PDB file of C-alpha atoms and ligand atoms in Angstrom:
ATOM      1  CA  MET E   1      -9.529  -9.468  16.302  1.00  0.00           C
ATOM      2  CA  ASP E   2     -12.363  -6.975  16.140  1.00  0.00           C
ATOM      3  CA  VAL E   3     -12.615  -6.652  12.355  1.00  0.00           C
ATOM      4  CA  GLN E   4     -15.844  -4.693  12.608  1.00  0.00           C
ATOM      5  CA  HIS E   5     -13.850  -1.867  14.155  1.00  0.00           C
ATOM      6  CA  TYR E   6     -11.477  -1.819  11.180  1.00  0.00           C
ATOM      7  CA  LYS E   7     -14.309  -2.211   8.720  1.00  0.00           C
ATOM      8  CA  ASP E   8     -15.947   0.893  10.188  1.00  0.00           C
ATOM      9  CA  ALA E   9     -12.665   2.782   9.916  1.00  0.00           C
ATOM     10  CA  LEU E  10     -12.204   1.671   6.295  1.00  0.00           C
ATOM     11  CA  LEU E  11     -15.738   2.613   5.306  1.00  0.00           C
ATOM     12  CA  ARG E  12     -15.385   5.979   7.011  1.00  0.00           C
ATOM     13  CA  LYS E  13     -12.133   6.725   5.179  1.00  0.00           C
ATOM     14  CA  ARG E  14     -13.640   5.603   1.873  1.00  0.00           C
ATOM     15  CA  GLY E  15     -16.551   7.950   2.510  1.00  0.00           C
ATOM     16  CA  GLU E  16     -14.146  10.805   3.190  1.00  0.00           C
ATOM     17  CA  ILE E  17     -12.294  10.250  -0.072  1.00  0.00           C
ATOM     18  CA  LEU E  18     -15.425   9.776  -2.153  1.00  0.00           C
ATOM     19  CA  GLY E  19     -17.204  12.602  -0.328  1.00  0.00           C
ATOM     20  CA  SER E  20     -14.441  15.091  -1.064  1.00  0.00           C
ATOM     21  CA  GLY E  21     -14.737  14.579  -4.818  1.00  0.00           C
ATOM     22  CA  GLY E  22     -17.951  12.621  -5.112  1.00  0.00           C
ATOM     23  CA  ILE E  23     -20.126  15.237  -6.760  1.00  0.00           C
ATOM     24  CA  LYS E  24     -17.457  16.241  -9.247  1.00  0.00           C
ATOM     25  CA  LEU E  25     -16.799  12.606  -9.961  1.00  0.00           C
ATOM     26  CA  GLN E  26     -20.410  11.972 -10.877  1.00  0.00           C
ATOM     27  CA  ALA E  27     -20.597  15.079 -13.032  1.00  0.00           C
ATOM     28  CA  SER E  28     -17.470  14.114 -14.921  1.00  0.00           C
ATOM     29  CA  MET E  29     -18.845  10.629 -15.512  1.00  0.00           C
ATOM     30  CA  GLU E  30     -22.026  12.053 -17.018  1.00  0.00           C
ATOM     31  CA  ASN E  31     -20.150  14.530 -19.174  1.00  0.00           C
ATOM     32  CA  ASN E  32     -17.755  11.880 -20.264  1.00  0.00           C
ATOM     33  CA  THR E  33     -20.535   9.530 -21.277  1.00  0.00           C
ATOM     34  CA  ARG E  34     -22.167  12.165 -23.452  1.00  0.00           C
ATOM     35  CA  GLN E  35     -18.901  13.235 -24.998  1.00  0.00           C
ATOM     36  CA  GLY E  36     -18.076   9.592 -25.495  1.00  0.00           C
ATOM     37  CA  ASP E  37     -21.308   9.004 -27.393  1.00  0.00           C
ATOM     38  CA  MET E  38     -20.768  11.997 -29.634  1.00  0.00           C
ATOM     39  CA  ALA E  39     -17.132  11.334 -30.315  1.00  0.00           C
ATOM     40  CA  ASP E  40     -17.693   7.596 -30.525  1.00  0.00           C
ATOM     41  CA  GLN E  41     -14.805   6.957 -28.172  1.00  0.00           C
ATOM     42  CA  ALA E  42     -13.882   3.487 -27.117  1.00  0.00           C
ATOM     43  CA  SER E  43     -15.379   2.315 -23.839  1.00  0.00           C
ATOM     44  CA  GLY E  44     -13.060   2.238 -20.867  1.00  0.00           C
ATOM     45  CA  ASN E  45     -12.285   5.935 -21.014  1.00  0.00           C
ATOM     46  CA  ASN E  46     -14.574   6.600 -18.081  1.00  0.00           C
ATOM     47  CA  GLU E  47     -12.379   4.731 -15.696  1.00  0.00           C
ATOM     48  CA  VAL E  48      -9.243   6.546 -16.803  1.00  0.00           C
ATOM     49  CA  HIS E  49     -11.027   9.847 -16.442  1.00  0.00           C
ATOM     50  CA  ILE E  50     -12.145   9.101 -12.904  1.00  0.00           C
ATOM     51  CA  GLN E  51      -8.665   8.116 -11.837  1.00  0.00           C
ATOM     52  CA  LEU E  52      -7.252  11.343 -13.212  1.00  0.00           C
ATOM     53  CA  LYS E  53      -9.891  13.350 -11.388  1.00  0.00           C
ATOM     54  CA  LEU E  54      -9.067  11.724  -8.083  1.00  0.00           C
ATOM     55  CA  LYS E  55      -5.859  12.801  -6.494  1.00  0.00           C
ATOM     56  CA  GLN E  56      -3.452  10.005  -7.192  1.00  0.00           C
ATOM     57  CA  THR E  57      -2.807   9.197  -3.549  1.00  0.00           C
ATOM     58  CA  ASP E  58      -6.520   9.076  -2.862  1.00  0.00           C
ATOM     59  CA  ALA E  59      -6.993   6.670  -5.741  1.00  0.00           C
ATOM     60  CA  LYS E  60      -4.295   4.419  -4.327  1.00  0.00           C
ATOM     61  CA  ILE E  61      -5.774   4.500  -0.844  1.00  0.00           C
ATOM     62  CA  LEU E  62      -9.214   3.840  -2.271  1.00  0.00           C
ATOM     63  CA  GLN E  63      -7.883   0.773  -4.058  1.00  0.00           C
ATOM     64  CA  ALA E  64      -6.194  -0.436  -0.866  1.00  0.00           C
ATOM     65  CA  ILE E  65      -9.404   0.134   1.097  1.00  0.00           C
ATOM     66  CA  GLU E  66     -11.379  -1.963  -1.388  1.00  0.00           C
ATOM     67  CA  GLU E  67      -8.822  -4.737  -1.059  1.00  0.00           C
ATOM     68  CA  ALA E  68      -8.896  -4.521   2.746  1.00  0.00           C
ATOM     69  CA  LEU E  69     -12.700  -4.733   2.774  1.00  0.00           C
ATOM     70  CA  TRP E  70     -12.472  -7.775   0.526  1.00  0.00           C
ATOM     71  CA  ARG E  71      -9.982  -9.387   2.913  1.00  0.00           C
ATOM     72  CA  ILE E  72     -12.390  -8.752   5.778  1.00  0.00           C
ATOM     73  CA  GLU E  73     -15.080 -10.581   3.797  1.00  0.00           C
ATOM     74  CA  LYS E  74     -12.716 -13.484   3.186  1.00  0.00           C
ATOM     75  CA  GLY E  75     -11.549 -13.536   6.786  1.00  0.00           C
ATOM     76  CA  THR E  76      -7.906 -12.879   5.947  1.00  0.00           C
ATOM     77  CA  TYR E  77      -7.795  -9.295   7.147  1.00  0.00           C
ATOM     78  CA  GLY E  78      -4.851  -8.385   9.376  1.00  0.00           C
ATOM     79  CA  ALA E  79      -2.422 -10.922   7.925  1.00  0.00           C
ATOM     80  CA  CYS E  80       0.617  -9.600   6.080  1.00  0.00           C
ATOM     81  CA  ARG E  81       0.457 -10.114   2.308  1.00  0.00           C
ATOM     82  CA  ASP E  82       4.146 -10.981   2.102  1.00  0.00           C
ATOM     83  CA  CYS E  83       4.996 -13.033   5.202  1.00  0.00           C
ATOM     84  CA  ALA E  84       1.457 -13.946   6.399  1.00  0.00           C
ATOM     85  CA  GLU E  85       2.300 -12.889   9.944  1.00  0.00           C
ATOM     86  CA  PRO E  86      -0.368 -10.894  11.781  1.00  0.00           C
ATOM     87  CA  ILE E  87       0.032  -7.149  11.334  1.00  0.00           C
ATOM     88  CA  ALA E  88       0.374  -5.261  14.641  1.00  0.00           C
ATOM     89  CA  GLU E  89      -2.919  -3.764  15.747  1.00  0.00           C
ATOM     90  CA  ALA E  90      -1.260  -0.404  16.369  1.00  0.00           C
ATOM     91  CA  ARG E  91      -0.301  -0.384  12.683  1.00  0.00           C
ATOM     92  CA  LEU E  92      -3.803  -1.392  11.601  1.00  0.00           C
ATOM     93  CA  ASN E  93      -5.262   1.328  13.778  1.00  0.00           C
ATOM     94  CA  ALA E  94      -3.030   3.898  12.114  1.00  0.00           C
ATOM     95  CA  ILE E  95      -3.429   2.559   8.556  1.00  0.00           C
ATOM     96  CA  PRO E  96      -6.374   0.139   8.401  1.00  0.00           C
ATOM     97  CA  TRP E  97      -5.872  -0.416   4.654  1.00  0.00           C
ATOM     98  CA  THR E  98      -2.240  -1.519   4.953  1.00  0.00           C
ATOM     99  CA  ARG E  99      -1.358  -4.768   3.171  1.00  0.00           C
ATOM    100  CA  VAL E 100       1.925  -5.646   4.845  1.00  0.00           C
ATOM    101  CA  CYS E 101       3.455  -5.707   8.322  1.00  0.00           C
ATOM    102  CA  ILE E 102       5.996  -3.128   9.371  1.00  0.00           C
ATOM    103  CA  ALA E 103       8.954  -5.465   8.771  1.00  0.00           C
ATOM    104  CA  CYS E 104       7.914  -6.181   5.176  1.00  0.00           C
ATOM    105  CA  LYS E 105       7.125  -2.510   4.606  1.00  0.00           C
ATOM    106  CA  GLU E 106      10.657  -1.584   5.644  1.00  0.00           C
ATOM    107  CA  LYS E 107      12.066  -4.254   3.345  1.00  0.00           C
ATOM    108  CA  GLN E 108      10.084  -2.710   0.460  1.00  0.00           C
ATOM    109  CA  ASN E 109      11.486   0.721   1.169  1.00  0.00           C
ATOM    110  CA  SER E 110      15.075  -0.350   1.472  1.00  0.00           C
TER     111      SER E 110
HETATM  112 ZN1   ZN U 201       5.188  -9.194   6.704  1.00  0.00          ZN
END
């Protein structure tokens, strides 16, 4: 399998998601840090803030992309998380960050 092709697709999608809200994201982090210092808030708020700023679906996809990139590093990319069968390349081309094959996906939905 040509994982480099999927890696490119994953990185491109990640760039799209981060690019669409990247500047705002950075600004909110800076603001949040200053506010946090002044209000003496507990650490860990930054992460919550960022996730709220991202559209929820984007945050989920981003998470899945990170996991997919990690699987590429480990050499397990393209295998279904649930049944360990190879995921169809047509499915990977459509959704490179998918974790499960189409059969397991349908089982989840039912
Ligand atoms: Zn499966």
